[in-house]
Coordinates of C-alpha atoms and ligand atoms in Angstrom, one line a residue:
M257 CA 121.5 139.9 100.6
T258 CA 121.4 136.9 102.9
D259 CA 122.2 136.5 106.6
F260 CA 122.9 133.4 108.6
L261 CA 120.6 132.7 111.6
V262 CA 122.5 130.4 113.7
H263 CA 121.1 128.4 116.6
P264 CA 123.3 127.2 119.5
A265 CA 124.4 123.6 119.0
S266 CA 122.1 121.4 121.2
A267 CA 123.8 118.2 120.2
P268 CA 127.2 116.9 119.1
L269 CA 128.1 117.3 115.5
R270 CA 128.4 113.9 113.8
G271 CA 129.2 112.9 110.2
V272 CA 131.5 112.4 107.2
V273 CA 131.9 115.2 104.8
R274 CA 133.7 116.5 101.7
V275 CA 134.6 120.1 101.6
P276 CA 135.1 122.2 98.4
S277 CA 138.1 121.4 96.6
D278 CA 141.3 123.6 97.2
K279 CA 140.8 127.1 95.8
S280 CA 144.6 127.8 95.6
I281 CA 145.2 124.6 93.6
G282 CA 142.1 125.2 91.5
H283 CA 143.4 128.7 90.4
R284 CA 146.8 127.2 89.5
A285 CA 145.4 124.2 87.7
V286 CA 143.2 126.6 85.4
I287 CA 146.4 128.7 84.8
L288 CA 148.6 125.9 83.8
G289 CA 145.8 124.1 82.0
A290 CA 145.4 127.2 79.9
L291 CA 149.2 127.3 79.0
A292 CA 149.3 123.5 78.4
E293 CA 149.8 121.9 75.0
G294 CA 146.2 120.5 74.7
P295 CA 143.0 119.8 76.6
C296 CA 143.3 119.2 80.5
V297 CA 140.8 117.5 82.6
L298 CA 140.3 118.9 86.2
R299 CA 138.2 116.8 88.4
R300 CA 136.6 117.9 91.6
F301 CA 137.1 121.4 90.6
S302 CA 135.4 123.9 93.0
F303 CA 132.9 126.3 91.4
G304 CA 133.3 128.7 94.3
E305 CA 133.2 132.2 92.9
D306 CA 137.0 132.9 93.1
N307 CA 137.9 129.8 91.0
V308 CA 135.2 130.8 88.6
S309 CA 136.6 134.4 88.2
T310 CA 139.9 132.8 87.1
L311 CA 138.0 130.6 84.6
A312 CA 136.1 133.5 83.2
C313 CA 139.3 135.5 82.8
F314 CA 140.8 132.8 80.8
G315 CA 137.7 132.5 78.6
A316 CA 138.2 136.3 77.8
L317 CA 141.8 135.4 76.9
G318 CA 140.8 132.8 74.3
V319 CA 141.0 129.7 76.6
R320 CA 137.8 127.6 76.1
H321 CA 136.5 125.3 78.9
E322 CA 133.7 122.7 79.0
I323 CA 131.8 121.5 82.1
L324 CA 132.0 117.8 81.8
E325 CA 130.2 117.1 85.2
E326 CA 128.3 119.7 87.2
A327 CA 129.2 120.2 90.9
K328 CA 127.2 118.2 93.3
G329 CA 127.2 119.3 97.0
G330 CA 130.7 119.7 98.2
R331 CA 132.1 117.5 95.5
G332 CA 133.0 119.9 92.8
G333 CA 132.6 119.3 89.2
T334 CA 134.7 118.1 86.2
I335 CA 136.0 120.6 83.6
R336 CA 138.0 120.4 80.5
V337 CA 140.4 123.3 80.0
H338 CA 141.5 123.7 76.3
G339 CA 145.2 124.6 76.8
V340 CA 146.5 127.0 74.1
G341 CA 150.3 126.7 74.8
L342 CA 152.5 129.1 76.5
F343 CA 152.2 131.7 73.5
G344 CA 148.5 130.9 72.7
L345 CA 146.6 133.5 74.9
T346 CA 144.8 136.3 72.9
A347 CA 144.1 139.8 73.8
P348 CA 141.0 140.2 76.1
R349 CA 137.9 139.7 74.1
D350 CA 136.3 143.0 72.8
G351 CA 139.2 144.9 74.7
K352 CA 137.2 144.5 77.9
P353 CA 138.8 144.5 81.5
L354 CA 139.3 141.2 83.0
D355 CA 137.1 140.8 86.2
C356 CA 138.8 139.1 89.0
G357 CA 135.8 139.6 91.3
N358 CA 136.8 139.2 94.9
S359 CA 139.9 137.1 94.1
G360 CA 143.2 138.5 95.1
T361 CA 145.0 135.3 93.8
T362 CA 143.4 135.8 90.4
M363 CA 144.5 139.4 90.1
R364 CA 148.1 139.0 91.3
L365 CA 148.8 135.8 89.5
L366 CA 147.3 137.0 86.3
S367 CA 149.3 140.3 86.5
G368 CA 152.5 138.1 86.5
L369 CA 151.3 136.1 83.4
L370 CA 149.9 139.0 81.5
A371 CA 152.9 141.2 82.1
A372 CA 154.8 139.0 79.8
Q373 CA 152.3 139.0 76.9
N374 CA 152.6 141.1 73.6
F375 CA 149.1 142.3 74.1
G376 CA 147.7 144.8 76.7
S377 CA 145.1 144.1 79.4
V378 CA 143.3 145.7 82.3
L379 CA 142.5 143.8 85.6
V380 CA 139.5 144.9 87.8
G381 CA 137.9 143.6 90.9
D382 CA 135.0 144.2 93.2
A383 CA 135.0 146.9 95.9
S384 CA 137.0 144.9 98.4
L385 CA 139.7 143.6 95.9
S386 CA 139.8 147.2 94.6
K387 CA 141.1 148.4 98.0
R388 CA 143.9 145.8 98.3
P389 CA 147.6 146.6 97.8
M390 CA 149.0 145.6 94.5
R391 CA 152.5 147.3 94.4
R392 CA 154.0 144.1 95.9
V393 CA 153.5 142.4 92.5
L394 CA 153.6 145.3 90.1
G395 CA 156.8 146.8 91.6
P396 CA 158.8 143.6 91.1
L397 CA 157.3 143.0 87.7
R398 CA 158.2 146.6 86.6
D399 CA 161.8 146.0 87.8
R400 CA 162.1 143.1 85.3
G401 CA 160.8 145.2 82.4
A402 CA 157.0 144.9 82.6
H403 CA 154.8 147.8 81.8
C404 CA 152.1 147.6 84.4
R405 CA 150.6 150.2 86.7
G406 CA 147.7 150.3 89.1
Q407 CA 146.0 153.3 90.6
Q408 CA 147.6 155.4 93.3
H409 CA 146.3 154.0 96.7
P410 CA 143.9 156.6 98.3
T411 CA 145.9 156.9 101.5
K412 CA 148.9 154.7 101.3
D413 CA 152.2 154.6 99.1
D414 CA 150.8 151.8 97.2
E415 CA 148.7 150.9 94.2
T416 CA 145.3 149.3 93.7
A417 CA 143.2 148.0 90.9
P418 CA 142.4 148.8 88.2
I419 CA 145.8 147.3 86.9
R420 CA 146.8 148.4 83.4
I421 CA 149.2 146.3 81.6
A422 CA 150.8 147.5 78.3
P423 CA 152.2 144.9 75.9
L424 CA 155.8 144.1 75.6
I425 CA 156.7 145.4 72.1
E426 CA 158.4 143.5 69.3
G427 CA 161.7 142.2 70.5
E428 CA 161.2 143.3 74.1
N429 CA 161.5 140.7 76.7
L430 CA 161.2 140.5 80.5
G431 CA 164.7 140.3 82.2
P432 CA 166.0 138.3 85.2
A433 CA 164.6 139.0 88.7
T434 CA 165.8 138.4 92.2
L435 CA 163.2 139.2 94.9
R436 CA 163.7 139.0 98.6
L437 CA 160.3 139.1 100.3
K438 CA 160.0 140.7 103.7
V439 CA 156.7 138.9 104.3
P440 CA 156.0 135.3 102.8
S441 CA 153.6 135.6 99.9
A442 CA 152.6 132.8 97.6
Q443 CA 150.8 135.2 95.3
V444 CA 153.9 137.5 94.8
K445 CA 156.1 134.4 94.4
S446 CA 153.7 132.9 91.9
A447 CA 153.2 136.0 89.9
M448 CA 157.1 136.2 89.6
L449 CA 157.3 132.5 88.7
L450 CA 154.7 132.8 86.0
S451 CA 156.2 135.9 84.4
G452 CA 159.5 134.0 84.6
L453 CA 158.3 131.4 82.3
Y454 CA 158.7 134.0 79.5
A455 CA 161.7 135.8 80.9
H456 CA 165.3 135.9 79.5
G457 CA 167.1 135.0 82.5
T458 CA 166.5 133.5 85.9
T459 CA 163.8 134.1 88.4
V460 CA 164.8 134.0 92.0
V461 CA 162.4 134.4 95.0
E462 CA 163.4 134.3 98.6
E463 CA 160.9 134.3 101.4
P464 CA 161.4 134.6 105.2
T465 CA 159.6 131.3 105.5
L466 CA 158.1 129.2 102.9
S467 CA 154.4 130.1 101.8
R468 CA 152.1 127.6 100.2
D469 CA 154.2 125.9 97.4
H470 CA 151.4 124.6 95.0
T471 CA 152.8 126.7 92.1
E472 CA 156.2 125.3 92.5
R473 CA 154.9 121.7 92.8
M474 CA 152.8 122.2 89.7
L475 CA 155.4 123.6 87.5
E476 CA 157.9 120.9 88.7
E477 CA 155.4 118.2 87.8
A478 CA 155.0 119.9 84.4
G479 CA 158.8 119.7 83.7
V480 CA 159.5 123.4 84.2
P481 CA 163.2 123.7 85.6
L482 CA 162.9 124.8 89.1
R483 CA 165.4 124.5 91.9
R484 CA 164.4 124.8 95.4
L485 CA 166.3 125.2 98.6
G486 CA 164.2 125.8 101.7
S487 CA 162.3 129.0 101.1
I488 CA 164.3 129.9 98.0
V489 CA 163.0 129.2 94.5
M490 CA 164.9 129.6 91.3
L491 CA 163.4 129.1 87.8
D492 CA 165.9 129.2 84.8
P493 CA 164.0 128.7 81.6
A494 CA 167.2 128.4 79.6
G495 CA 167.1 125.1 77.7
W496 CA 163.6 124.5 78.6
S497 CA 161.2 123.4 75.7
G498 CA 158.5 126.0 76.8
K499 CA 156.0 123.1 76.6
I500 CA 153.6 122.3 79.3
P501 CA 152.3 118.9 78.7
A502 CA 148.5 118.5 78.8
F503 CA 147.5 116.9 82.2
E504 CA 144.7 115.6 84.3
L505 CA 144.3 116.4 88.0
E506 CA 141.8 115.7 90.7
V507 CA 141.8 118.7 93.0
P508 CA 142.1 117.8 96.7
G509 CA 139.7 119.2 99.3
D510 CA 140.6 122.6 100.8
L511 CA 142.2 122.4 104.2
S512 CA 141.4 126.1 104.6
A513 CA 137.6 125.1 104.2
A514 CA 138.1 122.0 106.3
A515 CA 139.6 124.2 109.1
F516 CA 135.9 125.4 109.7
V517 CA 134.8 121.7 110.1
I518 CA 137.7 120.9 112.5
V519 CA 137.0 123.9 114.7
A520 CA 133.2 123.2 114.8
G521 CA 134.0 119.6 115.9
N522 CA 136.6 120.9 118.4
I523 CA 134.2 123.4 120.2
V524 CA 131.0 121.4 120.2
P525 CA 131.3 118.7 123.0
D526 CA 131.2 115.1 122.1
S527 CA 131.5 115.8 118.2
V528 CA 132.9 113.2 116.0
L529 CA 133.5 114.1 112.4
R530 CA 135.5 113.0 109.5
V531 CA 136.6 115.0 106.4
V532 CA 137.7 113.0 103.5
D533 CA 140.1 113.8 100.6
V534 CA 141.8 116.9 102.1
G535 CA 145.1 118.4 100.8
V536 CA 147.6 118.3 103.6
N537 CA 150.5 120.1 102.0
P538 CA 152.9 121.0 104.8
T539 CA 153.0 124.7 103.8
R540 CA 149.2 124.8 104.6
T541 CA 149.0 122.8 107.9
G542 CA 149.9 125.7 110.4
A543 CA 146.3 125.6 111.8
L544 CA 146.5 121.9 112.4
D545 CA 149.6 122.4 114.4
V546 CA 148.0 125.3 116.4
L547 CA 144.9 123.4 117.1
R548 CA 146.8 120.3 118.3
A549 CA 148.9 122.4 120.6
M550 CA 145.5 123.7 122.1
G551 CA 144.5 120.1 122.7
G552 CA 142.1 119.9 119.6
G553 CA 142.8 119.7 116.0
A554 CA 142.5 116.4 113.8
Q555 CA 144.3 113.2 113.2
V556 CA 145.5 113.1 109.5
V557 CA 145.2 109.7 108.1
P558 CA 147.6 109.9 104.8
K559 CA 146.0 108.7 101.6
G560 CA 148.9 109.2 99.2
E561 CA 149.6 111.9 96.6
R562 CA 147.2 113.6 94.2
G563 CA 149.2 115.3 91.4
A564 CA 152.0 116.6 93.4
E565 CA 150.1 117.2 96.5
P566 CA 149.7 115.0 99.6
V567 CA 146.2 114.2 100.7
G568 CA 144.6 112.7 103.7
T569 CA 141.4 112.0 105.8
L570 CA 141.0 114.3 108.8
E571 CA 139.5 112.5 112.0
I572 CA 138.1 115.0 114.3
S573 CA 136.8 114.8 117.8
S574 CA 135.8 117.4 120.3
G575 CA 138.6 119.0 122.2
L576 CA 136.3 119.5 125.1
D577 CA 135.0 117.5 128.0
A578 CA 131.3 117.5 129.2
E579 CA 131.8 121.0 130.9
G580 CA 133.1 122.4 127.6
E581 CA 136.6 122.7 128.9
G582 CA 139.9 121.3 127.4
L583 CA 141.4 123.7 125.0
T584 CA 144.3 125.7 126.1
A585 CA 145.7 128.8 124.7
T586 CA 149.0 128.7 122.7
P587 CA 151.1 131.4 121.1
I588 CA 150.5 131.9 117.3
G589 CA 153.3 133.6 115.4
G590 CA 156.2 133.2 112.9
E591 CA 156.1 130.3 110.4
L592 CA 152.8 129.0 112.0
V593 CA 151.2 132.2 110.7
A594 CA 152.8 131.8 107.2
R595 CA 151.4 128.2 107.1
G596 CA 148.0 129.1 108.2
I597 CA 147.5 132.8 107.1
D598 CA 143.8 132.0 106.1
E599 CA 142.9 130.2 109.2
I600 CA 143.7 132.8 111.8
P601 CA 140.0 134.0 112.0
V602 CA 138.9 130.4 112.7
L603 CA 141.7 129.8 115.2
C604 CA 140.3 132.9 117.1
V605 CA 137.1 130.9 117.5
A606 CA 139.0 128.1 119.2
A607 CA 141.1 130.7 121.2
A608 CA 137.7 132.3 122.4
L609 CA 136.9 129.0 124.2
A610 CA 140.4 128.1 125.4
K611 CA 141.9 128.4 128.9
G612 CA 144.3 131.4 128.9
T613 CA 145.1 134.4 126.6
T614 CA 146.0 133.5 123.0
V615 CA 148.6 135.9 121.6
I616 CA 148.8 136.2 117.8
R617 CA 151.6 138.0 116.4
D618 CA 153.4 138.5 112.9
A619 CA 150.0 138.5 111.2
Q620 CA 150.0 142.1 109.9
E621 CA 149.1 140.7 106.4
L622 CA 145.6 140.1 107.9
R623 CA 144.9 143.9 107.7
V624 CA 144.9 143.7 103.8
K625 CA 142.9 140.6 103.2
E626 CA 139.2 140.5 102.1
S627 CA 138.7 142.7 105.1
D628 CA 141.0 144.0 107.9
R629 CA 140.7 140.6 109.5
L630 CA 142.4 141.7 112.8
A631 CA 139.9 144.5 113.3
T632 CA 136.8 142.6 112.0
M633 CA 137.6 139.4 114.1
A634 CA 138.2 141.6 117.3
S635 CA 134.8 143.2 116.9
V636 CA 133.1 140.0 116.3
L637 CA 134.8 138.4 119.3
R638 CA 133.6 141.4 121.5
A639 CA 130.0 141.1 120.1
F640 CA 130.0 137.4 121.5
G641 CA 131.2 138.7 124.8
V642 CA 134.9 137.7 124.4
T643 CA 137.6 140.1 125.3
A644 CA 139.9 140.8 122.4
R645 CA 142.8 143.4 122.2
E646 CA 144.1 144.5 118.8
L647 CA 147.9 144.6 118.3
P648 CA 149.5 146.2 115.3
D649 CA 150.3 142.7 114.0
G650 CA 147.8 140.4 115.8
L651 CA 145.4 139.9 118.5
E652 CA 145.2 139.1 122.2
I653 CA 142.2 136.9 123.1
D654 CA 141.1 136.2 126.6
G655 CA 139.6 132.7 126.4
R656 CA 136.4 131.7 128.2
P657 CA 136.7 128.0 128.8
G658 CA 133.4 126.3 129.4
A659 CA 131.5 129.5 128.7
T660 CA 128.3 130.0 127.0
L661 CA 128.8 133.1 124.7
R662 CA 126.5 136.0 124.4
A663 CA 124.2 135.7 121.3
A664 CA 125.0 138.5 118.9
T665 CA 124.3 140.2 115.6
V666 CA 127.5 140.7 113.7
A667 CA 128.5 142.0 110.2
S668 CA 130.7 139.8 107.9
E669 CA 132.2 143.0 106.4
G670 CA 131.7 141.0 103.1
D671 CA 134.6 138.6 104.2
H672 CA 133.8 134.9 103.8
R673 CA 136.3 133.7 106.5
I674 CA 134.8 136.2 109.0
A675 CA 131.2 135.1 108.2
M676 CA 132.0 131.4 108.7
S677 CA 134.0 132.1 111.9
A678 CA 131.1 134.0 113.4
A679 CA 128.8 131.3 112.5
L680 CA 131.0 128.9 114.5
L681 CA 131.1 131.3 117.6
A682 CA 127.3 131.3 117.5
L683 CA 127.2 127.5 117.9
R684 CA 128.3 128.2 121.5
A685 CA 126.0 131.2 122.3
D686 CA 123.1 131.5 124.6
G687 CA 120.5 132.1 121.8
P688 CA 120.1 132.5 118.1
S689 CA 122.7 134.8 116.5
R690 CA 122.6 136.7 113.2
V691 CA 125.5 136.9 110.8
R692 CA 124.8 139.6 108.3
D693 CA 125.8 139.6 104.6
V694 CA 126.9 136.0 103.9
D695 CA 126.6 135.9 100.3
C696 CA 130.4 136.2 100.4
V697 CA 130.7 132.6 101.7
A698 CA 130.1 131.3 98.1
T699 CA 133.6 132.6 97.1
S700 CA 135.3 129.8 99.0
F701 CA 132.6 127.5 100.5
P702 CA 129.4 127.0 98.6
G703 CA 127.1 124.8 100.7
F704 CA 128.8 125.8 104.1
A705 CA 125.4 126.3 106.0
K706 CA 123.9 123.1 104.6
M707 CA 127.0 121.1 105.4
L708 CA 126.7 122.3 109.0
C709 CA 123.0 121.3 109.1
D710 CA 123.9 117.9 107.7
L711 CA 126.2 117.5 110.6
G712 CA 123.5 118.3 113.1
A713 CA 123.7 122.1 113.5
R714 CA 120.9 124.5 112.9
V715 CA 121.9 127.3 110.4
E716 CA 119.2 129.1 108.5
E717 CA 119.8 131.2 105.4
V718 CA 117.6 134.1 105.7
P719 CA 116.9 137.4 103.7
S720 CA 118.8 140.2 105.4
E721 CA 116.5 142.5 107.4
Ligands
LIG845 C1 146.9 132.4 98.3 C2 147.9 133.1 99.1 C3 147.6 133.8 100.2 C4 146.4 133.5 100.8 C5 145.2 133.5 99.8 C6 145.6 132.5 98.7 C7 147.3 131.8 97.1 O1 147.9 135.1 100.1 O2 146.0 134.3 101.9 O3 144.0 133.2 100.3 O4 146.5 131.0 96.5 O5 148.5 132.0 96.6 P1 149.4 135.8 100.2 O6 150.2 135.1 99.3 O7 149.1 137.3 99.7 O8 149.7 135.6 101.6

């Protein structure tokens, strides 16, 4: 195991960087590439562990891929996925379970896709993923006729991995589905749309506010008949050819990874940073809106569309004056949470240094991510000397504008976004801090520590004590 030893920032952060390419888009590009009519080339594909889990699962389902160009630094690499067509997947090799690793997106999206096949499969994950709730996808899939089941959750009325999916038998089909979600979820929505490609009848998903819409954009681009109205999407495969044309895609940089660069730039006085080639899909930009309201954030210079996704360059400067003041607390809730669900931990870092109390609400979903992010973030903040109160669905953080935080030793709880958020808090501490167990960072941001060092910070990767 590895820890980060993070030294306080002694100089402004400066430089131009690329962040790993978008994990959400990467998963979907592999899935649609696998279902396409021929070879698909994915450029700047991130070899973060979550995306690699999806690739490996498709390998076991009979979809070959080649690495045409290895990943270099934050650049990602180029792969060719040999699409087998909508009905070309084959039963998992040697009858083995499909290992989704730490990736909830892999497990939930594949559940939808595999529930529609005429072969059976079993989906498993690591210790953290095996604790996460799965009924949200399995229930609606069963309602449309799928034979899928997880394990009874040890404490809640829910199901967890392993997920066992039995085949649809000869002549059996998935039926129509109408799902009204109480909490927005791109993973549940995407699982329903993927199963809907095979269903007899329409798939309708309505969310309280629109979650990330990469699946919809990619399906539309592939000519799949979708209709969208606000946060309602309808897929009606009647009359559709059932063919997804082979495609090429350059995956944009991941705004969820860029958020760590933005906040680092915002909290270290005098920093000037630029992140090139970042996806700026409006369903993902909640954190940018929050940080701007706080007096920080980034300027987005639009650079056109990549596939069906808008991209831009982010220009970042410190939100602080020479005394380290300048950020102001702002409420975080409602659609801002839906549009920035993965960025709440890093927003807590900005809140820790802002004037006033930041109140985060409507974020109960964070309790069932890679860790209970409300509890873990509260304890990380407290370790650095910041007062944080847990709410059932959020946090209250009393900001310490201009403060030098207390150096700390904290646990990542195996959660990549907690590990990286803690590393940023440590940039503003009064001595070196240790973040324990940071191997998880590779799930979404291989090269994170090196990138911070390239910008002028001092982050050592050391063996765990
Ligand atoms: C994701 C959706 C989100 C997000 C996750 C990636 C996706 O989860 O937290 O990191 O790629 O669809 P939910 O849809 O469960 O909110």
